[in-house]
mmCIF file of C-alpha atoms in Angstrom:
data_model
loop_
_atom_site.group_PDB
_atom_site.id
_atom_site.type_symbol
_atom_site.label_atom_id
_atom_site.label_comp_id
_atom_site.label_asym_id
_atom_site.label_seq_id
_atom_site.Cartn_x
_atom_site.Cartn_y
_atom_site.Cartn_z
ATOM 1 C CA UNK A 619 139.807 53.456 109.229
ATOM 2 C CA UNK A 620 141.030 50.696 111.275
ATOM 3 C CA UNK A 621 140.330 50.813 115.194
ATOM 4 C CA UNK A 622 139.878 48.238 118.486
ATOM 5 C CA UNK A 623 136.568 47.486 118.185
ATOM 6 C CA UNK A 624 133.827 46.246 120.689
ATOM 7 C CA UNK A 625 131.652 43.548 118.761
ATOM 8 C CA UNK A 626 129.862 41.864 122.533
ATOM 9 C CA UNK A 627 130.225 42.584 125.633
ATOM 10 C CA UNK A 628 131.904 39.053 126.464
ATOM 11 C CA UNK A 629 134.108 39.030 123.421
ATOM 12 C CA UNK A 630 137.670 40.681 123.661
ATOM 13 C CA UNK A 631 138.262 44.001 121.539
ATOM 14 C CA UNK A 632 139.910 43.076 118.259
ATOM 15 C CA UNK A 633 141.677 45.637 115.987
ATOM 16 C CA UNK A 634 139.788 45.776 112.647
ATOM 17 C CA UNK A 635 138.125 47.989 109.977
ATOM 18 C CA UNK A 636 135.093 50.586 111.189
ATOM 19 C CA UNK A 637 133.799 53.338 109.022
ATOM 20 C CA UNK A 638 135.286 56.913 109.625
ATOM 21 C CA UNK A 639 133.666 59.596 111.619
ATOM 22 C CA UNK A 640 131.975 62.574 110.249
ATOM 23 C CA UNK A 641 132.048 65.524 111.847
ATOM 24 C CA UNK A 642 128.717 67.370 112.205
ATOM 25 C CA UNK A 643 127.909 71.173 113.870
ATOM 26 C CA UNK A 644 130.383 71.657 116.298
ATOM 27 C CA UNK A 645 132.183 68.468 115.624
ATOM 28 C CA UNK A 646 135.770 67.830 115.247
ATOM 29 C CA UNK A 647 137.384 64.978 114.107
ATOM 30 C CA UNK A 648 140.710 63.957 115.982
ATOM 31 C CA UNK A 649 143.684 61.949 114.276
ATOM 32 C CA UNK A 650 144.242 59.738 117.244
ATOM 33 C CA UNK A 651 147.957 59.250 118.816
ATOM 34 C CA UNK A 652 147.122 57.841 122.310
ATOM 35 C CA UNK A 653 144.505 56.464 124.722
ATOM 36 C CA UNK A 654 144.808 55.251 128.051
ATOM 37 C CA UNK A 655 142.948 51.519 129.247
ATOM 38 C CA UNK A 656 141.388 52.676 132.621
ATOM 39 C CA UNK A 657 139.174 50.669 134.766
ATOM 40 C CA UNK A 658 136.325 52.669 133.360
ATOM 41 C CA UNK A 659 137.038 51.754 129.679
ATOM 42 C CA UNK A 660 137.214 48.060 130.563
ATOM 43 C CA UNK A 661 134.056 48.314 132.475
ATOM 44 C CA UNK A 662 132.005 49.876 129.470
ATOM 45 C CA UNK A 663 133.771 47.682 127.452
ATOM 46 C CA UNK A 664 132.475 44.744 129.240
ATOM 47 C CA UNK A 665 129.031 46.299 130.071
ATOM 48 C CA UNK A 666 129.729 46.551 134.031
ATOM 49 C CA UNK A 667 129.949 50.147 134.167
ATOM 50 C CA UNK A 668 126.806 52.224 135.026
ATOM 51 C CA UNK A 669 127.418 53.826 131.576
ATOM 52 C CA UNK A 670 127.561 51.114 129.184
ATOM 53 C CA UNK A 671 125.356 50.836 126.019
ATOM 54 C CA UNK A 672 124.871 47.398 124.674
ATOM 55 C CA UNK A 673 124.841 49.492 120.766
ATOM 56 C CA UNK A 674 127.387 47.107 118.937
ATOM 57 C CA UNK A 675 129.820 47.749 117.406
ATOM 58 C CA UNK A 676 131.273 50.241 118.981
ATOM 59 C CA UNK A 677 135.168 51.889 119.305
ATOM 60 C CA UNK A 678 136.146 51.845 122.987
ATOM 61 C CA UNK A 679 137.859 54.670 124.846
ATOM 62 C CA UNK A 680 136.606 57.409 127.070
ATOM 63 C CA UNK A 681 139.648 59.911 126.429
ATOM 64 C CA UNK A 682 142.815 60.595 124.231
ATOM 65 C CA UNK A 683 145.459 62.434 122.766
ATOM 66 C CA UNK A 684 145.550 63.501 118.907
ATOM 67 C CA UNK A 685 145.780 66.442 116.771
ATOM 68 C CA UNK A 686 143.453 68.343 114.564
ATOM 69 C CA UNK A 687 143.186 69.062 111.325
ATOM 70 C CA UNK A 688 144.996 72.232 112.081
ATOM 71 C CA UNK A 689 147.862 70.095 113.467
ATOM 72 C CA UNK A 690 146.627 71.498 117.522
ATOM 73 C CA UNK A 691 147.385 68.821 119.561
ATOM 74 C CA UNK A 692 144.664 68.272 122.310
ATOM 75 C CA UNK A 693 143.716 65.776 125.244
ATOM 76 C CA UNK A 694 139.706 64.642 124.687
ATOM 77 C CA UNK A 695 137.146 63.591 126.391
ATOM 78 C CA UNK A 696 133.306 61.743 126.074
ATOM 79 C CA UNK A 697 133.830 60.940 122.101
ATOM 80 C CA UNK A 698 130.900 60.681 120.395
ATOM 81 C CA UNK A 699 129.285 56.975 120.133
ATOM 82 C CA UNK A 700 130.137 54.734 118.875
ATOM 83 C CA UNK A 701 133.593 56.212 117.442
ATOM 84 C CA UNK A 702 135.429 56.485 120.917
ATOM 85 C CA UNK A 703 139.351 57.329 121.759
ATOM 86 C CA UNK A 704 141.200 53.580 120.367
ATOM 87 C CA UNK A 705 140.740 53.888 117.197
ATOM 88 C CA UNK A 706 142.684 55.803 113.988
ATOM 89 C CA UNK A 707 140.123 58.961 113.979
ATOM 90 C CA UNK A 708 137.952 59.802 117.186
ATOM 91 C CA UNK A 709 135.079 62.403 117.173
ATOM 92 C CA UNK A 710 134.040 64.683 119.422
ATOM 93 C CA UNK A 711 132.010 68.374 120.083
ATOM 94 C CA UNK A 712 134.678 71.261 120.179
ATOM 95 C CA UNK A 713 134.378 72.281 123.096
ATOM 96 C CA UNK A 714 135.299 68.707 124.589
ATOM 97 C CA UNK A 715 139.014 69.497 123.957
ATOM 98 C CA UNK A 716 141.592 71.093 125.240
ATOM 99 C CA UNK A 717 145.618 71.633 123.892
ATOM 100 C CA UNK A 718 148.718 69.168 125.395
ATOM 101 C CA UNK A 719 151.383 71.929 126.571
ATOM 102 C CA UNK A 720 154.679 71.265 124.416
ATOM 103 C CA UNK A 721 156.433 69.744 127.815
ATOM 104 C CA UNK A 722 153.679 66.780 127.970
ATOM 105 C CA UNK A 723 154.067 63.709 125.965
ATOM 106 C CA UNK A 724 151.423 61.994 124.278
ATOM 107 C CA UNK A 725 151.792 59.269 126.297
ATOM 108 C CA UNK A 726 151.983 61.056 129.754
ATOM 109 C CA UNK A 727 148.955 63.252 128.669
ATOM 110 C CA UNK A 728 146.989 59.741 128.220
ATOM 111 C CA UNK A 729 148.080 57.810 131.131
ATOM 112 C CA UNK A 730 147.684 60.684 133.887
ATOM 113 C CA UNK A 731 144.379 62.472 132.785
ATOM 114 C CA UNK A 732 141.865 59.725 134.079
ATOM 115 C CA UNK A 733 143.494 59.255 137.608
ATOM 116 C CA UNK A 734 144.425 63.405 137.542
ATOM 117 C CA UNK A 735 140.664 64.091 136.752
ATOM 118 C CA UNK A 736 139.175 61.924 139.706
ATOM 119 C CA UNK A 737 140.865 63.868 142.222
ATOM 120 C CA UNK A 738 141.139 67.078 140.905
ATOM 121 C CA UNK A 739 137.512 67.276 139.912
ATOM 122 C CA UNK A 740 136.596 65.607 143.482
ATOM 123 C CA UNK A 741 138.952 68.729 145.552
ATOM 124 C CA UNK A 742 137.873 71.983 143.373
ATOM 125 C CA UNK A 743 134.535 71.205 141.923
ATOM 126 C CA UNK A 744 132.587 68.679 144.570
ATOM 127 C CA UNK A 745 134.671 69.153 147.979
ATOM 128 C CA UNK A 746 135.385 72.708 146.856
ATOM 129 C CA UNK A 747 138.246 72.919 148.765
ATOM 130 C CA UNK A 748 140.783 75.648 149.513
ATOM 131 C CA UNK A 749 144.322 76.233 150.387
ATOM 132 C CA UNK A 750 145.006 75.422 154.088
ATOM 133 C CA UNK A 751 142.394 72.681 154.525
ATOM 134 C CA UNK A 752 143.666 69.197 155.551
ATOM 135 C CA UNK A 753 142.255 66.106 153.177
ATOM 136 C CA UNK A 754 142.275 62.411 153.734
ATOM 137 C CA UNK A 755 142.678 59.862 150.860
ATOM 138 C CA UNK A 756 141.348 56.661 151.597
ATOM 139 C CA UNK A 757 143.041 54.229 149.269
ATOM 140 C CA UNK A 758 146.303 56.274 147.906
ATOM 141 C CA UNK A 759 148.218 53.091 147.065
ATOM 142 C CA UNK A 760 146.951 52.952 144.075
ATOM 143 C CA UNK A 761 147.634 54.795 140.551
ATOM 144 C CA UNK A 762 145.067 57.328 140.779
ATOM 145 C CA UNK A 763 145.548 57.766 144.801
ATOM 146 C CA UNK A 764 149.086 58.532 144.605
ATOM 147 C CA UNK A 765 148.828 61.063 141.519
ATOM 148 C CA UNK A 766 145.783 62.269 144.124
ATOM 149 C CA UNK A 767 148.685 62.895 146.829
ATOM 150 C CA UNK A 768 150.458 65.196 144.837
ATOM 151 C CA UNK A 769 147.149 66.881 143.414
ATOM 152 C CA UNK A 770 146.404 68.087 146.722
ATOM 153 C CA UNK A 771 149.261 69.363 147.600
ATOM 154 C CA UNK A 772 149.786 71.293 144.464
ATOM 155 C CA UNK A 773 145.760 72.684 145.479
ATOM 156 C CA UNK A 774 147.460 73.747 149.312
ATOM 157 C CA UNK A 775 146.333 70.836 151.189
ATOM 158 C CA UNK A 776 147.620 71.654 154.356
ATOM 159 C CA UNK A 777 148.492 67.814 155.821
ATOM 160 C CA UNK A 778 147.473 64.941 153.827
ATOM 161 C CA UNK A 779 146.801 61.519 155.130
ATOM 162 C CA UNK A 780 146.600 58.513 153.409
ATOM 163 C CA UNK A 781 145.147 54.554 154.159
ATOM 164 C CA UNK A 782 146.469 51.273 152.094
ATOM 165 C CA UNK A 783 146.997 47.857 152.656
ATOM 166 C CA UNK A 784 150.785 47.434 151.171
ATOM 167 C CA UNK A 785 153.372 48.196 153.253
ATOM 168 C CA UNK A 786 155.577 49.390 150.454
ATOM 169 C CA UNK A 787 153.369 51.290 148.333
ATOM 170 C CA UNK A 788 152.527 53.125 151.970
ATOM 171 C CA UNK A 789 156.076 53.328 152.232
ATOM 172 C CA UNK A 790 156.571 55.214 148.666
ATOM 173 C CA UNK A 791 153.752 57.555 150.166
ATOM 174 C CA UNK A 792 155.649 58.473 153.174
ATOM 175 C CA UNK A 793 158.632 59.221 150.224
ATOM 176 C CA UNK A 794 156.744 61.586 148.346
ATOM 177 C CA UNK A 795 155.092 63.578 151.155
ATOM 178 C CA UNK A 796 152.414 62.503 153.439
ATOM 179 C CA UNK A 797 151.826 63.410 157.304
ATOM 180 C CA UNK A 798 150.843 60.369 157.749
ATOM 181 C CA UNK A 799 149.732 56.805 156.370
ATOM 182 C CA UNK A 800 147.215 54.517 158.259
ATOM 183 C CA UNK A 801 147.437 50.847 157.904
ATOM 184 C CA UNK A 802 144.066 49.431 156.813
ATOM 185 C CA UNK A 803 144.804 45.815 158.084
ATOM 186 C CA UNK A 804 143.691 46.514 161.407
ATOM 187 C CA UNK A 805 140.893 45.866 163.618
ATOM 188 C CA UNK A 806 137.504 48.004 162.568
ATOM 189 C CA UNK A 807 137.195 49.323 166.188
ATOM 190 C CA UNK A 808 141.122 50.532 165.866
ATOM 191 C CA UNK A 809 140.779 51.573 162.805
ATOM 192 C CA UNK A 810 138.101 53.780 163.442
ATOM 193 C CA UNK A 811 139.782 54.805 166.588
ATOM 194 C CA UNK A 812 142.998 56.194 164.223
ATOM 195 C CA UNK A 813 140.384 57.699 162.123
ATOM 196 C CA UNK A 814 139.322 59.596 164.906
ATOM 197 C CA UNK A 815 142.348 60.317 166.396
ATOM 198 C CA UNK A 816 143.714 62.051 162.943
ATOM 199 C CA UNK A 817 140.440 63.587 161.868
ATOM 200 C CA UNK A 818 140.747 65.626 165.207
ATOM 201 C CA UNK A 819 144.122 66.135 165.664
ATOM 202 C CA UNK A 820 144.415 67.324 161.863
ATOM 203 C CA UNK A 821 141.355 69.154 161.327
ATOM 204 C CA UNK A 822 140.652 66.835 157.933
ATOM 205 C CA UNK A 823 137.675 68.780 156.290
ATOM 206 C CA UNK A 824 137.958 66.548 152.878
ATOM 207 C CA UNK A 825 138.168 62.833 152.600
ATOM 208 C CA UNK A 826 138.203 61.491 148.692
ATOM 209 C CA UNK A 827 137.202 57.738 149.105
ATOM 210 C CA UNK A 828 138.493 54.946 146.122
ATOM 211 C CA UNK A 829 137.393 52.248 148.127
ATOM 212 C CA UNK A 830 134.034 52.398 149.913
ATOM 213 C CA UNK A 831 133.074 49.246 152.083
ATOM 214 C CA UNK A 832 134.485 48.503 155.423
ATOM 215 C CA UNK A 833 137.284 51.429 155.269
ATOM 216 C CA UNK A 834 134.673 53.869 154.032
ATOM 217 C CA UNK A 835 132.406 52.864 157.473
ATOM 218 C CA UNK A 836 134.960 53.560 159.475
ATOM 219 C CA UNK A 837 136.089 57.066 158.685
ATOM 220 C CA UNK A 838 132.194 58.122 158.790
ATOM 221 C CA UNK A 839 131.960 56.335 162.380
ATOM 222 C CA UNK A 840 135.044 58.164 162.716
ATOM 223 C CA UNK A 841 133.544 61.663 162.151
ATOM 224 C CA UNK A 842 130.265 60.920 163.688
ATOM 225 C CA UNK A 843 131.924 60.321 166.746
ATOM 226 C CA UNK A 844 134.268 63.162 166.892
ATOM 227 C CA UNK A 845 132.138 66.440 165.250
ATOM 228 C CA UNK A 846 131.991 67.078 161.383
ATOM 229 C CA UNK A 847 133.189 70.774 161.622
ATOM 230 C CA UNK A 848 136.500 72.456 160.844
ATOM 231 C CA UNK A 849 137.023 76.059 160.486
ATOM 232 C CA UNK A 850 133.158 76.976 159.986
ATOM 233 C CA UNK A 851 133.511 74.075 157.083
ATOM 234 C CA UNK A 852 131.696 70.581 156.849
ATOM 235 C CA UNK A 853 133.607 67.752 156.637
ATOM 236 C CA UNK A 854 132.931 67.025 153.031
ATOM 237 C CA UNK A 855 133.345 63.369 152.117
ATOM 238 C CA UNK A 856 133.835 62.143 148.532
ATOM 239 C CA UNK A 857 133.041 59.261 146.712
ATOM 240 C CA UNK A 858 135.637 58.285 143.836
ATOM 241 C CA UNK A 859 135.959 54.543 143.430
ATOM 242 C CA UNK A 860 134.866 51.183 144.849
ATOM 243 C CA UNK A 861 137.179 48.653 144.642
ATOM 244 C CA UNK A 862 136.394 47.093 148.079
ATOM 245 C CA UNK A 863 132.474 46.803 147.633
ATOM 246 C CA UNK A 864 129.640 48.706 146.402
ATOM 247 C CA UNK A 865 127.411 49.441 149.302
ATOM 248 C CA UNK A 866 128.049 50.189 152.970
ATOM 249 C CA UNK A 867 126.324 50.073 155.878
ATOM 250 C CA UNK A 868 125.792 53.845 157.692
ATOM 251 C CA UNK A 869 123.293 54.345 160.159
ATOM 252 C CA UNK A 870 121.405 57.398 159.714
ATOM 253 C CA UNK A 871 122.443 58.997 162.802
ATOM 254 C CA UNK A 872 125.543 59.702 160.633
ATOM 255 C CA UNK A 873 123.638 62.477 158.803
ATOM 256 C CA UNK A 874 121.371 63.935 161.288
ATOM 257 C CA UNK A 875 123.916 64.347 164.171
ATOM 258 C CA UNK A 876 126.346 65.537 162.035
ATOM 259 C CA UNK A 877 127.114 68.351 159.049
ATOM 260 C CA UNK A 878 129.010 66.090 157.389
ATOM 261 C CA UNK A 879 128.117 66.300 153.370
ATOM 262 C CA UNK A 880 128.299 63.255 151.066
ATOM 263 C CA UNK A 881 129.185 63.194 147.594
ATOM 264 C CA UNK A 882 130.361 61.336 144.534
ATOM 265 C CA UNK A 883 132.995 62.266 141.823
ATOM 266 C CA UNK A 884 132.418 60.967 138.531
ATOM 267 C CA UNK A 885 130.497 60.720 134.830
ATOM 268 C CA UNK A 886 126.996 62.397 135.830
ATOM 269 C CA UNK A 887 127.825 64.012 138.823
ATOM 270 C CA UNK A 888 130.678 66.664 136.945
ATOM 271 C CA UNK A 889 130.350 67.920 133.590
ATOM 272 C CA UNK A 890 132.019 66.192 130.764
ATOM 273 C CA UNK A 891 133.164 70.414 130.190
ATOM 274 C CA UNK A 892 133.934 70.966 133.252
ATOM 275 C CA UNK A 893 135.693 67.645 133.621
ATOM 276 C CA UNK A 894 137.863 68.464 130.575
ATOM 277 C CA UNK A 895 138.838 71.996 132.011
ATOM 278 C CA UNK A 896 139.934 69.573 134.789
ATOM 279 C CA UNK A 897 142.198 67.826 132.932
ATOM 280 C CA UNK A 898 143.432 71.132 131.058
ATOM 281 C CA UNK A 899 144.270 72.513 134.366
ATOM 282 C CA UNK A 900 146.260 69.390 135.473
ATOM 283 C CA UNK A 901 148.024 69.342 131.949
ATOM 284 C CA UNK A 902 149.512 72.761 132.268
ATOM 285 C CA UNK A 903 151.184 71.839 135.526
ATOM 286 C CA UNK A 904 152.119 68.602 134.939
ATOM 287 C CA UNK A 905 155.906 68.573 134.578
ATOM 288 C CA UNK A 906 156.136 71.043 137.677
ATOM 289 C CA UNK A 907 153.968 69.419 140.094
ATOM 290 C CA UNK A 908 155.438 66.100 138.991
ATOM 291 C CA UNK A 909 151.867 64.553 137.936
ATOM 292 C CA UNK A 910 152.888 61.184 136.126
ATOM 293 C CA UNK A 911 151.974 57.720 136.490
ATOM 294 C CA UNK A 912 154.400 54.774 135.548
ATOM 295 C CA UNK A 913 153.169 53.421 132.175
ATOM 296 C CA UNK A 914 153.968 51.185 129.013
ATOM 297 C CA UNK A 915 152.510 51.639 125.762
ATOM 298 C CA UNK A 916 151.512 48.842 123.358
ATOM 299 C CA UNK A 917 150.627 49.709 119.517
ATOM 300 C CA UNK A 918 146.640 49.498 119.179
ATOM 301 C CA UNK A 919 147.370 46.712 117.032
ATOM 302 C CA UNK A 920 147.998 44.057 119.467
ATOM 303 C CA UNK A 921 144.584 45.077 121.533
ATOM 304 C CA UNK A 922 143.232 41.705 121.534
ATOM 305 C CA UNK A 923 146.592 40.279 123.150
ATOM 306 C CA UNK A 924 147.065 42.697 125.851
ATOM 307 C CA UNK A 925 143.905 43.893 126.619
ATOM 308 C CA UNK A 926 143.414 41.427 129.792
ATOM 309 C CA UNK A 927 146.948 41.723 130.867
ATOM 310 C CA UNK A 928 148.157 42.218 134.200
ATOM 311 C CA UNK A 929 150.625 45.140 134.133
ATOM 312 C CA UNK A 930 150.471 45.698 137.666
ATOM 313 C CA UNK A 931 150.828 49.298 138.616
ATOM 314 C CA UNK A 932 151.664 50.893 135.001
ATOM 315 C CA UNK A 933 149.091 51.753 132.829
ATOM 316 C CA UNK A 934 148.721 50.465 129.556
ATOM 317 C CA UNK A 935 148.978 53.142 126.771
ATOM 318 C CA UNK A 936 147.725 52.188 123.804
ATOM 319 C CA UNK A 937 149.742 54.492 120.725
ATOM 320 C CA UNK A 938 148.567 54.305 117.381
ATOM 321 C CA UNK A 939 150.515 51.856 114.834
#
């Protein structure tokens, strides 16, 4: 088959010829249509992520749309090394699939199931949440935080609050539905003080993080200083992404004077089963909650040429040629 392929970590993926998967037990080999370039596929791709494996060569992609030999067509997950999602075939165990409703693209299926699956896992398997609670989203400007604003309130979120540094992007927010956006280019000591302010006012029991460093230190200053409780329920405080550094500083008094419960979202700490369920969930409502993501596609051919591209806020697609 032909496929993008992986040769070294420093070198660009190239479309070429790789041998053809064969399924095993429980095994199913998927006729590839689409595959989404997320952060996390560039990052094993380039061996930054906490999950790469320097086993070359190897087919890239952590996820796709295809159909099987049956002619189901199903979103995938976790295909099985080294034939991943960018390529003409993909493999991967059975129960690592689930069907694309007949209203969902191929191409909207792709582009929204990474950013759908970091918030939906983070609300109903780590936070746990339930109708009626209040969440913050630190970080919403992005792809994944906006498609996590309208996650949450298709879950019930009762008011949702959102941080970001672009005054139009916070603007869009406000368009789509928040209570209310806070403006992360701001003093520490006033932004903790809005944390504070909001975390009280609003009862906020779940906070899904994409950012971590200085924002992230505030909003736990924020809670420490204000009580962690809402309605007999921890504030439960989620770890998604870390675009603005990888550690933080967090004095321990954080934890023992508080019940506030810290957790990450991501490969490892959900189920690659339970993270597919995830994405089967957000699939089925898709057209009526509105879950989509601006996007362009570009045939798998011409990986080599667009696979450092700046598209800005659309995803890149890759269909197959």
């Amino acid at each position: 088959m032909k496929a993008i392929v992986v040769e070294d970590f420093k070198k660009t993926p190239r479309w070429m010829d790789f041998k053809d998967p064969i399924a095993g037990p429980d095994e199913l080999v998927v006729e590839v249509a689409a595959s989404a370039l997320s952060n996390l596929v560039k990052a094993q791709s380039n061996g930054t992520h906490y999950s790469s494996v320097a086993s070359f060569p190897f087919v890239p992609g952590a996820d796709g749309v295809g159909k099987l030999s049956n002619g189901t067509r199903v979103f995938f997950i976790a295909p099985k090394r080294p034939f991943g999602a960018m390529g003409e075939k993909s493999l991967v165990h059975k129960d690592l699939c689930v069907p694309v409703p007949d209203d969902v693209s191929d191409e909207t299926a792709a582009s929204i199931a990474n950013p759908a699956m970091s918030s939906w896992a983070a609300l109903s398997h780590r936070a746990k949440m339930v109708a009626g609670e209040s969440v913050l989203i630190n970080g919403a400007t992005g792809t994944s935080g906006r498609l996590a604003v309208k996650i949450a309130r298709h879950l019930g979120a009762k008011k949702i609050i959102v941080t970001g540094r672009d005054p139009n992007s916070l603007d869009y927010l406000r368009s789509i539905g928040v209570d209310e956006v806070i403006s992360l280019k701001q003093e520490t000591s006033l932004l903790s003080a809005q944390f504070r302010e909001a975390i009280s006012r609003d009862h906020v029991s779940v906070v899904l993080d994409y950012l971590w460093g200085s924002s992230a230190e505030a909003i736990i200053d924020a809670i420490g200083g204000k009580g962690s409780h809402h309605n007999n329920r921890p504030i439960r405080f989620v770890q998604i992404g870390s675009i603005s550094g990888h550690t933080i500083n967090m004095p321990a008094s954080a934890l023992r004077s508080t019940g506030l419960e810290i957790m990450g979202s991501g490969l490892g700490s959900v189920s690659d089963k339970d993270l597919v369920q995830v994405i089967g969930e957000a699939l089925k409502v898709a057209t009526r909650a509105d879950l989509k993501v601006d996007y362009v596609t570009r045939p798998m051919t011409e990986a080599e040429n667009v696979w450092n591209q700046d598209f800005g806020n659309d995803r890149l697609v890759f269909t197959r040629p």
